[in-house]
CSV table of C-alpha atoms in Angstrom, one decimal:
chain,number,residue,atom,x,y,z
J,1,MET,CA,5.5,-16.7,6.4
J,2,VAL,CA,6.7,-13.0,4.5
J,3,ASP,CA,6.3,-10.5,7.1
J,4,GLN,CA,3.4,-7.9,6.9
J,5,PRO,CA,4.1,-4.3,6.0
J,6,LEU,CA,4.4,-2.5,9.1
J,7,TRP,CA,0.7,-0.2,8.0
J,8,GLU,CA,-0.6,-4.0,7.3
J,9,GLN,CA,0.0,-4.5,10.9
J,10,ILE,CA,-0.9,-1.3,12.4
J,11,GLY,CA,-4.3,-1.2,10.3
J,12,SER,CA,-5.3,-4.7,10.9
J,13,SER,CA,-5.0,-4.5,15.1
J,14,PHE,CA,-6.5,-1.1,14.9
J,15,VAL,CA,-9.8,-3.0,12.8
J,16,GLN,CA,-9.5,-6.0,15.5
J,17,HIS,CA,-9.6,-3.5,18.3
J,18,TYR,CA,-12.3,-1.0,16.9
J,19,TYR,CA,-14.8,-4.0,16.4
J,20,GLN,CA,-14.4,-5.9,19.5
J,21,MET,CA,-14.6,-2.7,21.6
J,22,PHE,CA,-17.4,-1.9,19.5
J,23,ASP,CA,-19.2,-4.9,20.2
J,24,SER,CA,-18.3,-5.4,23.8
J,25,ASP,CA,-18.9,-1.8,25.3
J,26,ARG,CA,-19.2,1.1,22.4
J,27,SER,CA,-18.8,3.9,25.2
J,28,GLN,CA,-15.1,3.2,25.4
J,29,LEU,CA,-14.7,4.1,21.8
J,30,GLY,CA,-13.4,7.7,23.1
J,31,SER,CA,-10.1,6.4,23.3
J,32,ILE,CA,-9.4,6.0,19.7
J,33,TYR,CA,-10.8,9.4,18.2
J,34,ILE,CA,-9.7,13.0,18.6
J,35,ASP,CA,-10.9,16.3,18.8
J,36,ALA,CA,-10.3,16.6,15.1
J,37,SER,CA,-11.7,13.5,14.4
J,38,CYS,CA,-14.7,13.2,11.6
J,39,LEU,CA,-17.0,10.6,11.6
J,40,THR,CA,-19.8,10.2,9.0
J,41,TRP,CA,-22.5,7.8,9.8
J,42,GLU,CA,-24.8,6.9,7.1
J,43,GLY,CA,-24.5,10.2,5.4
J,44,GLN,CA,-24.4,12.3,9.2
J,45,GLN,CA,-21.5,14.3,10.3
J,46,PHE,CA,-20.1,14.4,13.3
J,47,GLN,CA,-16.6,16.1,14.6
J,48,GLY,CA,-14.9,15.6,18.0
J,49,LYS,CA,-14.5,12.9,20.3
J,50,ARG,CA,-17.5,13.4,22.4
J,51,ALA,CA,-19.9,14.2,19.6
J,52,ILE,CA,-18.8,10.7,18.1
J,53,VAL,CA,-19.2,8.5,21.1
J,54,GLU,CA,-22.9,10.7,21.7
J,55,LYS,CA,-23.6,9.4,18.3
J,56,LEU,CA,-21.8,5.4,18.7
J,57,THR,CA,-23.8,4.9,22.1
J,58,GLY,CA,-27.2,6.5,21.2
J,59,LEU,CA,-27.6,4.2,18.1
J,60,PRO,CA,-30.8,2.2,18.6
J,61,PHE,CA,-29.6,-1.2,19.7
J,62,THR,CA,-28.6,-2.9,22.6
J,63,LYS,CA,-26.7,-5.9,21.0
J,64,ILE,CA,-24.3,-6.0,18.2
J,65,ALA,CA,-21.6,-8.3,16.1
J,66,HIS,CA,-19.7,-7.7,13.4
J,67,SER,CA,-17.8,-10.0,11.1
J,68,ILE,CA,-15.4,-8.9,8.7
J,69,THR,CA,-15.3,-10.0,5.5
J,70,ALA,CA,-12.4,-8.1,3.9
J,71,GLN,CA,-10.0,-5.4,4.8
J,72,ASP,CA,-7.3,-3.2,3.0
J,73,HIS,CA,-4.6,-0.9,4.3
J,74,GLN,CA,-2.3,1.4,2.9
J,75,PRO,CA,0.3,4.0,3.5
J,76,THR,CA,-0.8,7.9,2.9
J,77,PRO,CA,1.5,10.5,1.5
J,78,ASP,CA,1.5,12.1,5.1
J,79,CYS,CA,2.5,8.9,6.9
J,80,CYS,CA,-1.1,7.8,7.6
J,81,ILE,CA,-2.9,4.8,7.1
J,82,LEU,CA,-5.9,4.2,5.3
J,83,SER,CA,-7.8,1.0,6.0
J,84,MET,CA,-11.3,0.0,4.2
J,85,VAL,CA,-13.4,-2.7,5.7
J,86,VAL,CA,-16.3,-4.8,4.3
J,87,GLY,CA,-18.3,-7.1,6.6
J,88,GLN,CA,-21.3,-8.1,7.9
J,89,LEU,CA,-23.3,-7.3,11.0
J,90,LYS,CA,-26.1,-8.3,13.1
J,91,ALA,CA,-27.8,-5.6,15.5
J,92,ASP,CA,-30.3,-6.9,18.1
J,93,ASP,CA,-32.9,-9.4,16.2
J,94,ASP,CA,-32.2,-7.4,13.1
J,95,PRO,CA,-31.6,-9.4,10.1
J,96,ILE,CA,-27.8,-9.7,9.4
J,97,MET,CA,-26.7,-6.7,7.3
J,98,GLY,CA,-24.0,-5.5,4.7
J,99,PHE,CA,-21.3,-2.6,5.8
J,100,HIS,CA,-18.4,-1.0,5.2
J,101,GLN,CA,-16.4,1.2,6.8
J,102,SER,CA,-13.1,3.6,5.9
J,103,PHE,CA,-10.5,5.0,8.6
J,104,ILE,CA,-7.9,7.1,8.3
J,105,LEU,CA,-5.5,6.3,11.2
J,106,LYS,CA,-2.7,9.0,12.3
J,107,ASN,CA,0.1,8.8,14.8
J,108,ILE,CA,0.1,11.8,17.3
J,109,ASN,CA,2.4,11.4,20.3
J,110,ASP,CA,3.0,7.7,19.5
J,111,ALA,CA,-0.4,6.2,19.5
J,112,TRP,CA,-2.3,5.8,16.5
J,113,VAL,CA,-5.9,7.2,16.7
J,114,CYS,CA,-8.5,7.6,14.2
J,115,THR,CA,-8.9,11.0,12.5
J,116,ASN,CA,-11.5,9.9,10.0
J,117,ASP,CA,-14.6,7.2,9.9
J,118,MET,CA,-16.8,6.6,7.9
J,119,PHE,CA,-19.8,3.7,7.6
J,120,ARG,CA,-22.3,2.8,5.3
J,121,LEU,CA,-24.5,0.0,5.4
J,122,ALA,CA,-24.3,-2.2,2.4
J,123,ILE,CA,-27.7,-1.2,0.6
J,124,HIS,CA,-27.4,-1.5,-2.9
J,125,ASN,CA,-31.1,-1.8,-4.3
J,126,PHE,CA,-30.5,-4.3,-7.4
J,127,GLY,CA,-33.1,-4.4,-9.7
F,1,MET,CA,-29.5,25.8,-1.0
F,2,VAL,CA,-26.6,25.8,1.2
F,3,ASP,CA,-23.5,26.0,0.1
F,4,GLN,CA,-21.3,22.6,0.3
F,5,PRO,CA,-18.2,22.9,2.3
F,6,LEU,CA,-15.5,23.0,-0.2
F,7,TRP,CA,-14.2,19.3,0.5
F,8,GLU,CA,-17.8,17.9,-0.3
F,9,GLN,CA,-17.9,19.8,-4.0
F,10,ILE,CA,-14.1,18.8,-4.7
F,11,GLY,CA,-14.8,14.9,-3.5
F,12,SER,CA,-18.0,15.0,-5.5
F,13,SER,CA,-16.4,16.7,-8.5
F,14,PHE,CA,-13.5,13.8,-8.6
F,15,VAL,CA,-16.1,11.3,-8.1
F,16,GLN,CA,-18.1,12.3,-11.1
F,17,HIS,CA,-15.0,13.0,-13.3
F,18,TYR,CA,-13.5,9.9,-12.3
F,19,TYR,CA,-16.5,7.2,-12.9
F,20,GLN,CA,-17.1,9.4,-16.3
F,21,MET,CA,-13.8,8.5,-17.6
F,22,PHE,CA,-13.9,5.0,-16.0
F,23,ASP,CA,-16.8,4.3,-18.2
F,24,SER,CA,-15.8,6.3,-21.5
F,25,ASP,CA,-11.9,5.4,-21.3
F,26,ARG,CA,-10.6,3.6,-18.4
F,27,SER,CA,-6.9,4.8,-20.4
F,28,GLN,CA,-7.0,7.9,-19.3
F,29,LEU,CA,-7.2,7.6,-15.4
F,30,GLY,CA,-3.4,8.0,-15.4
F,31,SER,CA,-4.2,11.6,-15.7
F,32,ILE,CA,-5.7,11.6,-11.7
F,33,TYR,CA,-2.6,9.7,-10.3
F,34,ILE,CA,1.1,10.3,-9.2
F,35,ASP,CA,3.9,8.1,-8.9
F,36,ALA,CA,3.1,7.7,-5.5
F,37,SER,CA,-0.2,6.7,-5.6
F,38,CYS,CA,-1.3,3.4,-4.5
F,39,LEU,CA,-4.0,1.1,-5.6
F,40,THR,CA,-5.8,-1.6,-3.8
F,41,TRP,CA,-8.2,-3.5,-6.4
F,42,GLU,CA,-10.0,-6.5,-4.9
F,43,GLY,CA,-6.8,-6.8,-2.4
F,44,GLN,CA,-3.8,-6.7,-4.7
F,45,GLN,CA,-1.5,-4.0,-4.5
F,46,PHE,CA,-0.3,-1.6,-6.8
F,47,GLN,CA,1.9,1.5,-7.0
F,48,GLY,CA,2.2,4.5,-9.4
F,49,LYS,CA,0.8,5.9,-12.4
F,50,ARG,CA,1.8,3.5,-14.7
F,51,ALA,CA,1.1,0.2,-12.6
F,52,ILE,CA,-1.9,1.3,-11.7
F,53,VAL,CA,-3.4,2.5,-15.4
F,54,GLU,CA,-2.2,-1.3,-16.3
F,55,LYS,CA,-4.0,-2.9,-14.1
F,56,LEU,CA,-7.1,-0.9,-14.8
F,57,THR,CA,-6.8,-1.1,-18.3
F,58,GLY,CA,-5.9,-4.8,-18.2
F,59,LEU,CA,-9.6,-5.8,-16.5
F,60,PRO,CA,-11.1,-8.5,-18.5
F,61,PHE,CA,-14.6,-6.5,-19.3
F,62,THR,CA,-14.9,-3.9,-22.7
F,63,LYS,CA,-18.0,-2.1,-21.5
F,64,ILE,CA,-18.7,-0.9,-17.8
F,65,ALA,CA,-21.3,1.4,-16.4
F,66,HIS,CA,-21.1,2.6,-12.4
F,67,SER,CA,-24.0,4.5,-10.7
F,68,ILE,CA,-23.1,5.7,-7.2
F,69,THR,CA,-25.8,4.7,-4.5
F,70,ALA,CA,-24.1,6.8,-1.7
F,71,GLN,CA,-21.0,9.2,-1.4
F,72,ASP,CA,-19.6,10.5,1.7
F,73,HIS,CA,-16.2,13.6,2.1
F,74,GLN,CA,-14.4,14.3,4.9
F,75,PRO,CA,-11.5,16.9,5.2
F,76,THR,CA,-8.6,15.1,6.7
F,77,PRO,CA,-5.8,16.6,9.1
F,78,ASP,CA,-3.5,16.6,6.7
F,79,CYS,CA,-5.3,19.0,4.1
F,80,CYS,CA,-6.5,16.1,2.1
F,81,ILE,CA,-9.9,14.8,1.6
F,82,LEU,CA,-11.4,11.3,2.2
F,83,SER,CA,-14.0,9.6,-0.1
F,84,MET,CA,-16.0,6.6,0.2
F,85,VAL,CA,-18.3,5.4,-2.9
F,86,VAL,CA,-21.2,2.9,-2.7
F,87,GLY,CA,-22.8,2.0,-6.1
F,88,GLN,CA,-23.1,-0.6,-8.8
F,89,LEU,CA,-21.8,-1.7,-11.5
F,90,LYS,CA,-22.7,-3.4,-15.0
F,91,ALA,CA,-19.7,-5.4,-17.2
F,92,ASP,CA,-20.3,-6.5,-20.2
F,93,ASP,CA,-23.3,-8.8,-20.1
F,94,ASP,CA,-22.4,-9.6,-16.2
F,95,PRO,CA,-25.2,-9.2,-13.7
F,96,ILE,CA,-25.3,-5.8,-11.9
F,97,MET,CA,-22.7,-6.0,-8.9
F,98,GLY,CA,-22.5,-3.9,-5.7
F,99,PHE,CA,-19.0,-2.2,-4.9
F,100,HIS,CA,-17.7,0.1,-2.8
F,101,GLN,CA,-14.4,2.3,-2.8
F,102,SER,CA,-12.4,4.8,-0.8
F,103,PHE,CA,-10.1,7.6,-2.3
F,104,ILE,CA,-7.6,10.2,-0.3
F,105,LEU,CA,-7.3,13.2,-2.7
F,106,LYS,CA,-4.5,15.8,-2.0
F,107,ASN,CA,-3.9,19.1,-3.7
F,108,ILE,CA,-0.4,18.9,-5.0
F,109,ASN,CA,0.8,22.2,-7.4
F,110,ASP,CA,-2.8,23.6,-7.6
F,111,ALA,CA,-4.1,20.3,-8.8
F,112,TRP,CA,-6.2,17.6,-7.0
F,113,VAL,CA,-4.5,14.3,-7.6
F,114,CYS,CA,-5.5,11.0,-6.1
F,115,THR,CA,-2.8,9.3,-3.8
F,116,ASN,CA,-5.2,6.5,-2.3
F,117,ASP,CA,-7.7,4.1,-4.4
F,118,MET,CA,-9.1,0.7,-2.4
F,119,PHE,CA,-11.9,-0.8,-4.3
F,120,ARG,CA,-13.8,-4.2,-3.8
F,121,LEU,CA,-17.1,-5.8,-5.2
F,122,ALA,CA,-19.7,-6.4,-2.5
F,123,ILE,CA,-19.5,-9.5,-1.9
F,124,HIS,CA,-21.4,-10.4,1.5
F,125,ASN,CA,-22.0,-13.6,1.6
F,126,PHE,CA,-24.9,-14.1,3.5
F,127,GLY,CA,-26.2,-17.1,5.3
């Protein structure tokens, strides 16, 4: 097996960690954001660890499970990592829905944090 | 009407320009990439203006039309712009498909170029 590039390892570890935490106890997600972090959730914008965690914990479901269909990772010219995830989620008793999410990860003081996070449900309205 | 933040204006102008160029003559897309640019197209990785344009012009359809369902833009801590697009496309006589694409835009010598580009068809395989 060929070794994965470092950004792939970091990106995929982050993605695994993020959704595990989201599905088990999303109030803990504050640990991955910083005060400069931006979240755009279905078009609504939030900035900073506190505002982001408030939004995520306030989402109107009690149980959620994500499953990942595809994930891509790239190094950026500023030594960050761009990650894009395509997946499905099931919230409470709602039908399964597609989603996509993009992250930028940045290394600050030897830790990888999420500076940018964008989430959209995959609503395509065909036909 | 409230003025949009600058990153929204730049991001949405880029998105409009990109898909107009893609749909009319995608061999011209080289103008938006640099040699450090990365493209991940359905999981396949390409680096550099030449390799990216070669991939895009070699895609096996002659006519394509994109329409955008939603787009989000954020400033990054390194003065770049992260853009995420959700949309639909119709290639030749194929059925309409959903897609999503993420870009990082960077200002180099007073021009905005695309340093990172990730594209995935929205294939969710429900059920």
